[in-house]
Amino acid sequence: MGTATARANANIAFIKYWGNQNDQLRLPVNPSISMNLGGLYAETTVTWDGALNTDSFALNGKEEIGGGLERVSTHLDVLRARLGFATRARVESANNFPTGAGIASSAAAFAALSVAGAAAAGAQLSERELTTIARLGSGSASRSVPTGFVEWYAADTHEGSFAQSMSAPEYWDIVDVIAVVSKKHKDVGSSAGHKSANTSDLQGARVAGAGERFAICRQAIIDRDFATFAQVVEHDSNLMHAVMMTSRPPLFYWLPPTLAIMEAVREWRAEGLRVCYTLDAGPNVHCICVREDAQRVSDRLRASSDVLDVLVASPGAGAQVTTVSIP
Ligand code: DP6
């Protein structure tokens, strides 16, 4: 029993995960593809300590109780069951990106927690298994374990729904220029959203076409074909938001500035800039562009009165253990 620290980047999905075939195991209804966001990471230290009676969890220096602690403790139970001990842990985690900036922090957090938790116990688990463990904490966290561009498979078993890297970060020099339009914490989180996906009449149609969009997106990345990539990424994001908006009760994540930026991005692309948009469960717009056009996109976003802040991320590495100490 010891202590270990791991770092994991957040990720942005190009083909989205929305809805589970098994909510408990977070087995998604469709496969997804993402890119790790280099430099936007969670750093988590896990200390397994036989003297502790309960788990504890501090996030960004603040002691968490209630729901936040419970979700971490439930994930520690997964690690305890897999590693075969009952020891409690102290968990300390910090995100280096602004909280409330609408960057999915659960992906980075549960990837880092899984990797640090295993390392602190001296366990050598395969990357594949670590992606499935991370998935149980937060579905998208499975995609923050492997490096670069990552695919996560839909399957009806725990072992079958794993994530793996399809290419290294250096493979394609695209950039996520994130336009922050609201710093408000979202009212309805992803976990509740996944559970309501089936209440939309459109979810069946979205899922029916997801395999084909996954294949098109995957090939566009392999071919570094931005035009094809842009079409399928925007379409997939629009489909997910159509499902959200038509769920009962409906989930509207877009704000007026969100729509203004989406329109601007389409116009910029018509002018020749290689940029497209995608949105997660929030109003901030991820503008994915080729490196040569990133500065222009970021300048234009910064000039807009709709934009509060701009963050820029290049394709990033997978989760990494930074320190381990096992007495
Ligand atoms: C819209 O992974 O945050 O960002 O499994 O309940 O933790 P939980 O959900 P989460 O869902 C992410 C949804 C999304 C799309 C995506 O990242 O694929």
PDB file of N, CA and C and ligand atoms in Angstrom, residues 11-13 15-18 20 26 32 71 104 106-107 135 137-141 143 152 190-192 194 240 244 279-281, ligand 1:
ATOM      1  N   ASN A  11     -10.723  15.260 -22.602  1.00  0.00           N
ATOM      2  CA  ASN A  11     -10.815  14.939 -24.033  1.00  0.00           C
ATOM      3  C   ASN A  11     -12.056  15.560 -24.636  1.00  0.00           C
ATOM      4  N   ILE A  12     -12.027  15.744 -25.958  1.00  0.00           N
ATOM      5  CA  ILE A  12     -13.219  16.230 -26.671  1.00  0.00           C
ATOM      6  C   ILE A  12     -13.650  15.146 -27.658  1.00  0.00           C
ATOM      7  N   ALA A  13     -14.932  14.788 -27.595  1.00  0.00           N
ATOM      8  CA  ALA A  13     -15.441  13.738 -28.482  1.00  0.00           C
ATOM      9  C   ALA A  13     -15.799  14.309 -29.850  1.00  0.00           C
ATOM     10  N   ILE A  15     -17.096  11.937 -32.228  1.00  0.00           N
ATOM     11  CA  ILE A  15     -18.331  11.145 -32.319  1.00  0.00           C
ATOM     12  C   ILE A  15     -18.730  10.920 -30.859  1.00  0.00           C
ATOM     13  N   LYS A  16     -19.943  11.334 -30.514  1.00  0.00           N
ATOM     14  CA  LYS A  16     -20.319  11.468 -29.110  1.00  0.00           C
ATOM     15  C   LYS A  16     -20.859  10.193 -28.475  1.00  0.00           C
ATOM     16  N   TYR A  17     -20.622  10.098 -27.185  1.00  0.00           N
ATOM     17  CA  TYR A  17     -21.230   9.101 -26.301  1.00  0.00           C
ATOM     18  C   TYR A  17     -22.461   9.754 -25.696  1.00  0.00           C
ATOM     19  N   TRP A  18     -23.652   9.225 -25.984  1.00  0.00           N
ATOM     20  CA  TRP A  18     -24.853   9.767 -25.351  1.00  0.00           C
ATOM     21  C   TRP A  18     -25.875   8.653 -25.171  1.00  0.00           C
ATOM     22  N   ASN A  20     -26.678   4.981 -22.465  1.00  0.00           N
ATOM     23  CA  ASN A  20     -26.055   3.696 -22.129  1.00  0.00           C
ATOM     24  C   ASN A  20     -27.012   2.547 -22.387  1.00  0.00           C
ATOM     25  N   ARG A  26     -22.016   1.612 -17.264  1.00  0.00           N
ATOM     26  CA  ARG A  26     -21.690   2.618 -18.272  1.00  0.00           C
ATOM     27  C   ARG A  26     -21.236   1.950 -19.575  1.00  0.00           C
ATOM     28  N   SER A  32     -17.553   5.699 -29.684  1.00  0.00           N
ATOM     29  CA  SER A  32     -17.219   7.119 -29.824  1.00  0.00           C
ATOM     30  C   SER A  32     -15.731   7.297 -30.106  1.00  0.00           C
ATOM     31  N   ARG A  71     -19.143   9.605  -5.168  1.00  0.00           N
ATOM     32  CA  ARG A  71     -18.794   9.079  -6.500  1.00  0.00           C
ATOM     33  C   ARG A  71     -17.347   8.575  -6.520  1.00  0.00           C
ATOM     34  N   ALA A 104     -15.178  19.112 -19.722  1.00  0.00           N
ATOM     35  CA  ALA A 104     -15.620  17.943 -18.968  1.00  0.00           C
ATOM     36  C   ALA A 104     -14.507  17.503 -18.030  1.00  0.00           C
ATOM     37  N   SER A 106     -14.894  15.305 -15.512  1.00  0.00           N
ATOM     38  CA  SER A 106     -15.016  13.934 -15.005  1.00  0.00           C
ATOM     39  C   SER A 106     -14.151  12.970 -15.811  1.00  0.00           C
ATOM     40  N   ALA A 107     -13.944  13.240 -17.084  1.00  0.00           N
ATOM     41  CA  ALA A 107     -13.117  12.342 -17.913  1.00  0.00           C
ATOM     42  C   ALA A 107     -11.685  12.328 -17.385  1.00  0.00           C
ATOM     43  N   ARG A 135     -13.927   3.746 -17.165  1.00  0.00           N
ATOM     44  CA  ARG A 135     -15.285   3.846 -17.726  1.00  0.00           C
ATOM     45  C   ARG A 135     -16.362   3.724 -16.661  1.00  0.00           C
ATOM     46  N   GLY A 137     -16.279   4.827 -13.736  1.00  0.00           N
ATOM     47  CA  GLY A 137     -16.370   6.087 -12.993  1.00  0.00           C
ATOM     48  C   GLY A 137     -17.056   7.167 -13.806  1.00  0.00           C
ATOM     49  N   SER A 138     -16.684   7.248 -15.077  1.00  0.00           N
ATOM     50  CA  SER A 138     -17.298   8.190 -16.017  1.00  0.00           C
ATOM     51  C   SER A 138     -16.997   7.641 -17.405  1.00  0.00           C
ATOM     52  N   GLY A 139     -18.045   7.482 -18.220  1.00  0.00           N
ATOM     53  CA  GLY A 139     -17.848   6.835 -19.521  1.00  0.00           C
ATOM     54  C   GLY A 139     -16.712   7.455 -20.317  1.00  0.00           C
ATOM     55  N   SER A 140     -16.740   8.780 -20.443  1.00  0.00           N
ATOM     56  CA  SER A 140     -15.743   9.444 -21.276  1.00  0.00           C
ATOM     57  C   SER A 140     -14.329   9.331 -20.697  1.00  0.00           C
ATOM     58  N   ALA A 141     -14.200   8.963 -19.418  1.00  0.00           N
ATOM     59  CA  ALA A 141     -12.876   8.799 -18.805  1.00  0.00           C
ATOM     60  C   ALA A 141     -12.105   7.652 -19.447  1.00  0.00           C
ATOM     61  N   ARG A 143     -11.713   7.185 -22.426  1.00  0.00           N
ATOM     62  CA  ARG A 143     -10.980   7.729 -23.582  1.00  0.00           C
ATOM     63  C   ARG A 143      -9.813   8.626 -23.167  1.00  0.00           C
ATOM     64  N   TRP A 152     -13.476   4.312 -28.423  1.00  0.00           N
ATOM     65  CA  TRP A 152     -14.052   3.546 -27.312  1.00  0.00           C
ATOM     66  C   TRP A 152     -15.216   2.756 -27.876  1.00  0.00           C
ATOM     67  N   SER A 190     -24.113  15.119 -17.168  1.00  0.00           N
ATOM     68  CA  SER A 190     -24.166  14.087 -18.197  1.00  0.00           C
ATOM     69  C   SER A 190     -24.813  12.794 -17.697  1.00  0.00           C
ATOM     70  N   SER A 191     -24.519  12.416 -16.442  1.00  0.00           N
ATOM     71  CA  SER A 191     -25.038  11.117 -15.970  1.00  0.00           C
ATOM     72  C   SER A 191     -26.563  11.088 -16.033  1.00  0.00           C
ATOM     73  N   ALA A 192     -27.209  12.189 -15.606  1.00  0.00           N
ATOM     74  CA  ALA A 192     -28.675  12.263 -15.687  1.00  0.00           C
ATOM     75  C   ALA A 192     -29.111  12.324 -17.144  1.00  0.00           C
ATOM     76  N   HIS A 194     -27.639  10.987 -19.833  1.00  0.00           N
ATOM     77  CA  HIS A 194     -27.574   9.666 -20.485  1.00  0.00           C
ATOM     78  C   HIS A 194     -28.842   8.864 -20.185  1.00  0.00           C
ATOM     79  N   MET A 240     -26.656  14.796 -31.467  1.00  0.00           N
ATOM     80  CA  MET A 240     -26.719  14.604 -30.011  1.00  0.00           C
ATOM     81  C   MET A 240     -27.545  15.715 -29.367  1.00  0.00           C
ATOM     82  N   MET A 244     -30.931  15.689 -27.101  1.00  0.00           N
ATOM     83  CA  MET A 244     -31.041  16.379 -25.805  1.00  0.00           C
ATOM     84  C   MET A 244     -32.277  17.281 -25.767  1.00  0.00           C
ATOM     85  N   LEU A 279     -19.953  20.432 -29.660  1.00  0.00           N
ATOM     86  CA  LEU A 279     -20.327  20.863 -28.306  1.00  0.00           C
ATOM     87  C   LEU A 279     -20.626  19.669 -27.434  1.00  0.00           C
ATOM     88  N   ASP A 280     -20.153  19.700 -26.199  1.00  0.00           N
ATOM     89  CA  ASP A 280     -20.514  18.668 -25.239  1.00  0.00           C
ATOM     90  C   ASP A 280     -21.786  19.080 -24.502  1.00  0.00           C
ATOM     91  N   ALA A 281     -21.975  18.567 -23.302  1.00  0.00           N
ATOM     92  CA  ALA A 281     -23.187  18.892 -22.550  1.00  0.00           C
ATOM     93  C   ALA A 281     -23.024  20.246 -21.870  1.00  0.00           C
TER      94      ALA A 281
HETATM   95  C1  DP6 B   1     -21.613  15.009 -24.100  1.00  0.00           C
HETATM   96  O1  DP6 B   1     -18.702  10.674 -19.610  1.00  0.00           O
HETATM   97  O2  DP6 B   1     -19.495  12.856 -18.646  1.00  0.00           O
HETATM   98  O3  DP6 B   1     -19.396  14.870 -23.257  1.00  0.00           O
HETATM   99  O4  DP6 B   1     -20.484   8.471 -17.893  1.00  0.00           O
HETATM  100  O5  DP6 B   1     -22.233   9.795 -16.755  1.00  0.00           O
HETATM  101  O6  DP6 B   1     -19.816  10.391 -16.418  1.00  0.00           O
HETATM  102  P1  DP6 B   1     -20.861   9.831 -17.350  1.00  0.00           P
HETATM  103  O7  DP6 B   1     -20.971  10.833 -18.567  1.00  0.00           O
HETATM  104  P2  DP6 B   1     -19.820  11.596 -19.351  1.00  0.00           P
HETATM  105  O8  DP6 B   1     -20.591  11.925 -20.713  1.00  0.00           O
HETATM  106  C2  DP6 B   1     -19.965  12.646 -21.724  1.00  0.00           C
HETATM  107  C3  DP6 B   1     -20.970  13.128 -22.695  1.00  0.00           C
HETATM  108  C4  DP6 B   1     -20.462  14.086 -23.744  1.00  0.00           C
HETATM  109  C5  DP6 B   1     -20.043  13.352 -25.020  1.00  0.00           C
HETATM  110  C6  DP6 B   1     -18.747  12.617 -24.987  1.00  0.00           C
HETATM  111  O9  DP6 B   1     -17.781  13.042 -24.307  1.00  0.00           O
HETATM  112  O10 DP6 B   1     -18.653  11.610 -25.713  1.00  0.00           O
END
